[in-house]
Amino acid sequence: MENLLLTRIDNRLIHGQVGVTWVNHVGANLVVVANDEVSSDKVQQDLMDMVMPESIQTRYFSIQRTIDIIQKSSAKQLIFLIVRDVHDALALKSGGVPIDKINVGNMHYEEGKEQISSTVSVDEKDKEAFRKLDELGVKLELRRVPTEGQQDILKLI
């Protein structure tokens, strides 16, 4: 599926950095947010749409709906897929979404998590999910913005 340009893990989902910098960098014309909570929350969707250029379409799907329909997308839809956490990414990959590369941008620190970079914190379940994605052949890079050098997240966990 050549039109799935990049998948990003960012617990903020769509925000200014994604809406401007990343969309332009990957050349997307469609941003798909795959998240069960946001897929049914019009207020959150409207807030995220506010930071997107008018020329870029957005879709908000549950994890299962994304699995069911993403491969039916038109070749003209150049997709930037965003998920909130590594577990959603693993569910998509395990469900058949042809993810071959994941950009890890932001996973907030919370109690019980270890900070492995300035913007990414993980616990043992997160580490296990990253290792499983690696076993499934997914390239994993940690990079906040396109101009930053990328790091192999597996070397940090």
Tab-separated table of C-alpha atoms in Angstrom:
chain	number	residue	atom	x	y	z
A	1	MET	CA	0.000	0.000	0.000
A	2	GLU	CA	2.217	2.768	-1.331
A	3	ASN	CA	-0.184	5.560	-0.361
A	4	LEU	CA	0.285	4.901	3.384
A	5	LEU	CA	3.195	7.318	3.691
A	6	LEU	CA	3.960	7.179	7.404
A	7	THR	CA	2.480	6.107	10.715
A	8	ARG	CA	3.225	8.266	13.762
A	9	ILE	CA	2.742	7.607	17.461
A	10	ASP	CA	1.906	10.872	19.167
A	11	ASN	CA	-0.338	10.952	22.226
A	12	ARG	CA	-1.375	14.489	21.256
A	13	LEU	CA	-2.591	13.152	17.876
A	14	ILE	CA	-3.048	16.198	15.605
A	15	HIS	CA	-1.420	19.430	16.787
A	16	GLY	CA	0.504	22.241	15.106
A	17	GLN	CA	3.686	20.249	14.561
A	18	VAL	CA	1.740	17.480	12.826
A	19	GLY	CA	-0.640	19.770	10.952
A	20	VAL	CA	2.102	21.833	9.387
A	21	THR	CA	5.565	20.287	9.595
A	22	TRP	CA	4.920	16.538	9.293
A	23	VAL	CA	2.107	16.746	6.735
A	24	ASN	CA	4.296	18.832	4.437
A	25	HIS	CA	7.342	16.640	5.029
A	26	VAL	CA	5.607	13.395	4.047
A	27	GLY	CA	3.479	14.954	1.297
A	28	ALA	CA	0.151	13.789	2.709
A	29	ASN	CA	-3.251	15.015	1.583
A	30	LEU	CA	-5.151	12.948	4.166
A	31	VAL	CA	-4.497	12.520	7.880
A	32	VAL	CA	-6.180	9.506	9.451
A	33	VAL	CA	-6.398	9.421	13.236
A	34	ALA	CA	-6.967	5.860	14.433
A	35	ASN	CA	-8.214	6.031	18.000
A	36	ASP	CA	-11.330	4.549	19.591
A	37	GLU	CA	-11.979	7.499	21.909
A	38	VAL	CA	-11.475	10.300	19.393
A	39	SER	CA	-13.427	8.501	16.652
A	40	SER	CA	-16.627	9.252	18.554
A	41	ASP	CA	-15.726	12.658	20.032
A	42	LYS	CA	-16.723	15.467	17.650
A	43	VAL	CA	-15.372	18.166	19.986
A	44	GLN	CA	-11.849	16.702	19.949
A	45	GLN	CA	-12.079	16.226	16.177
A	46	ASP	CA	-13.106	19.858	15.654
A	47	LEU	CA	-10.225	21.075	17.840
A	48	MET	CA	-7.717	19.016	15.867
A	49	ASP	CA	-9.169	20.150	12.540
A	50	MET	CA	-8.499	23.760	13.551
A	51	VAL	CA	-4.735	23.297	13.149
A	52	MET	CA	-4.953	21.592	9.770
A	53	PRO	CA	-4.552	23.444	6.484
A	54	GLU	CA	-7.800	23.484	4.491
A	55	SER	CA	-6.111	21.525	1.696
A	56	ILE	CA	-5.570	18.512	3.973
A	57	GLN	CA	-8.476	16.194	4.740
A	58	THR	CA	-8.859	14.443	8.089
A	59	ARG	CA	-10.649	11.262	9.099
A	60	TYR	CA	-11.202	9.912	12.590
A	61	PHE	CA	-11.724	6.158	12.798
A	62	SER	CA	-11.759	3.543	15.523
A	63	ILE	CA	-8.945	1.012	15.435
A	64	GLN	CA	-11.255	-1.656	13.999
A	65	ARG	CA	-12.731	0.663	11.362
A	66	THR	CA	-9.220	1.631	10.276
A	67	ILE	CA	-8.304	-2.053	9.928
A	68	ASP	CA	-11.476	-2.656	7.922
A	69	ILE	CA	-11.196	0.192	5.426
A	70	ILE	CA	-7.704	1.624	5.055
A	71	GLN	CA	-6.718	-0.795	2.314
A	72	LYS	CA	-9.780	0.312	0.337
A	73	SER	CA	-8.440	3.871	0.088
A	74	SER	CA	-7.907	5.475	-3.276
A	75	ALA	CA	-4.353	5.636	-4.588
A	76	LYS	CA	-4.875	9.412	-4.757
A	77	GLN	CA	-5.241	9.531	-0.969
A	78	LEU	CA	-1.740	10.034	0.408
A	79	ILE	CA	-2.190	8.964	4.006
A	80	PHE	CA	-0.413	10.054	7.165
A	81	LEU	CA	-1.709	7.713	9.887
A	82	ILE	CA	-1.581	8.869	13.506
A	83	VAL	CA	-2.189	6.796	16.630
A	84	ARG	CA	-2.075	7.755	20.296
A	85	ASP	CA	0.148	4.926	21.554
A	86	VAL	CA	2.219	1.892	20.612
A	87	HIS	CA	-0.603	-0.477	21.541
A	88	ASP	CA	-2.910	1.051	18.933
A	89	ALA	CA	-0.101	0.775	16.372
A	90	LEU	CA	0.398	-2.888	17.235
A	91	ALA	CA	-3.351	-3.567	16.985
A	92	LEU	CA	-3.418	-2.006	13.513
A	93	LYS	CA	-0.383	-3.976	12.315
A	94	SER	CA	-1.729	-7.213	13.818
A	95	GLY	CA	-5.081	-6.497	12.145
A	96	GLY	CA	-3.511	-6.356	8.707
A	97	VAL	CA	-2.785	-2.661	8.180
A	98	PRO	CA	0.397	-2.641	6.054
A	99	ILE	CA	2.547	-0.526	8.358
A	100	ASP	CA	6.232	-0.848	7.544
A	101	LYS	CA	7.588	2.197	9.382
A	102	ILE	CA	6.545	4.013	12.538
A	103	ASN	CA	7.730	7.403	13.662
A	104	VAL	CA	7.577	7.715	17.446
A	105	GLY	CA	7.106	11.371	18.258
A	106	ASN	CA	5.564	11.793	21.675
A	107	MET	CA	4.593	9.469	24.515
A	108	HIS	CA	4.055	11.506	27.687
A	109	TYR	CA	5.697	10.629	30.983
A	110	GLU	CA	3.421	9.260	33.678
A	111	GLU	CA	3.906	7.332	36.898
A	112	GLY	CA	5.617	3.998	36.255
A	113	LYS	CA	7.178	5.043	32.947
A	114	GLU	CA	10.835	5.530	32.161
A	115	GLN	CA	11.847	8.564	30.124
A	116	ILE	CA	14.001	7.417	27.179
A	117	SER	CA	14.109	10.774	25.363
A	118	SER	CA	12.874	14.306	25.956
A	119	THR	CA	9.464	13.418	24.487
A	120	VAL	CA	9.089	9.659	24.936
A	121	SER	CA	8.483	7.634	28.093
A	122	VAL	CA	7.722	3.920	28.176
A	123	ASP	CA	6.825	1.143	30.573
A	124	GLU	CA	7.402	-2.600	30.203
A	125	LYS	CA	4.163	-3.119	28.235
A	126	ASP	CA	5.205	-0.400	25.794
A	127	LYS	CA	8.654	-1.987	25.380
A	128	GLU	CA	7.039	-5.358	24.725
A	129	ALA	CA	4.764	-3.831	22.064
A	130	PHE	CA	7.722	-2.148	20.344
A	131	ARG	CA	9.614	-5.440	20.296
A	132	LYS	CA	6.578	-7.198	18.810
A	133	LEU	CA	6.321	-4.546	16.063
A	134	ASP	CA	10.015	-5.089	15.332
A	135	GLU	CA	9.381	-8.847	15.066
A	136	LEU	CA	6.597	-8.067	12.578
A	137	GLY	CA	9.128	-6.228	10.408
A	138	VAL	CA	8.214	-2.637	11.287
A	139	LYS	CA	11.054	-0.099	11.223
A	140	LEU	CA	10.847	2.051	14.382
A	141	GLU	CA	12.321	5.536	14.555
A	142	LEU	CA	12.216	8.081	17.333
A	143	ARG	CA	12.081	11.580	15.888
A	144	ARG	CA	10.084	14.606	17.041
A	145	VAL	CA	10.416	16.684	13.887
A	146	PRO	CA	11.597	15.865	10.355
A	147	THR	CA	14.753	17.988	10.644
A	148	GLU	CA	15.922	16.052	13.702
A	149	GLY	CA	18.123	12.996	13.370
A	150	GLN	CA	16.266	9.744	13.831
A	151	GLN	CA	17.119	7.221	16.538
A	152	ASP	CA	16.351	3.503	16.634
A	153	ILE	CA	13.941	3.217	19.544
A	154	LEU	CA	14.949	-0.398	20.175
A	155	LYS	CA	18.438	0.789	21.158
A	156	LEU	CA	16.881	3.058	23.782
A	157	ILE	CA	14.614	0.527	25.444
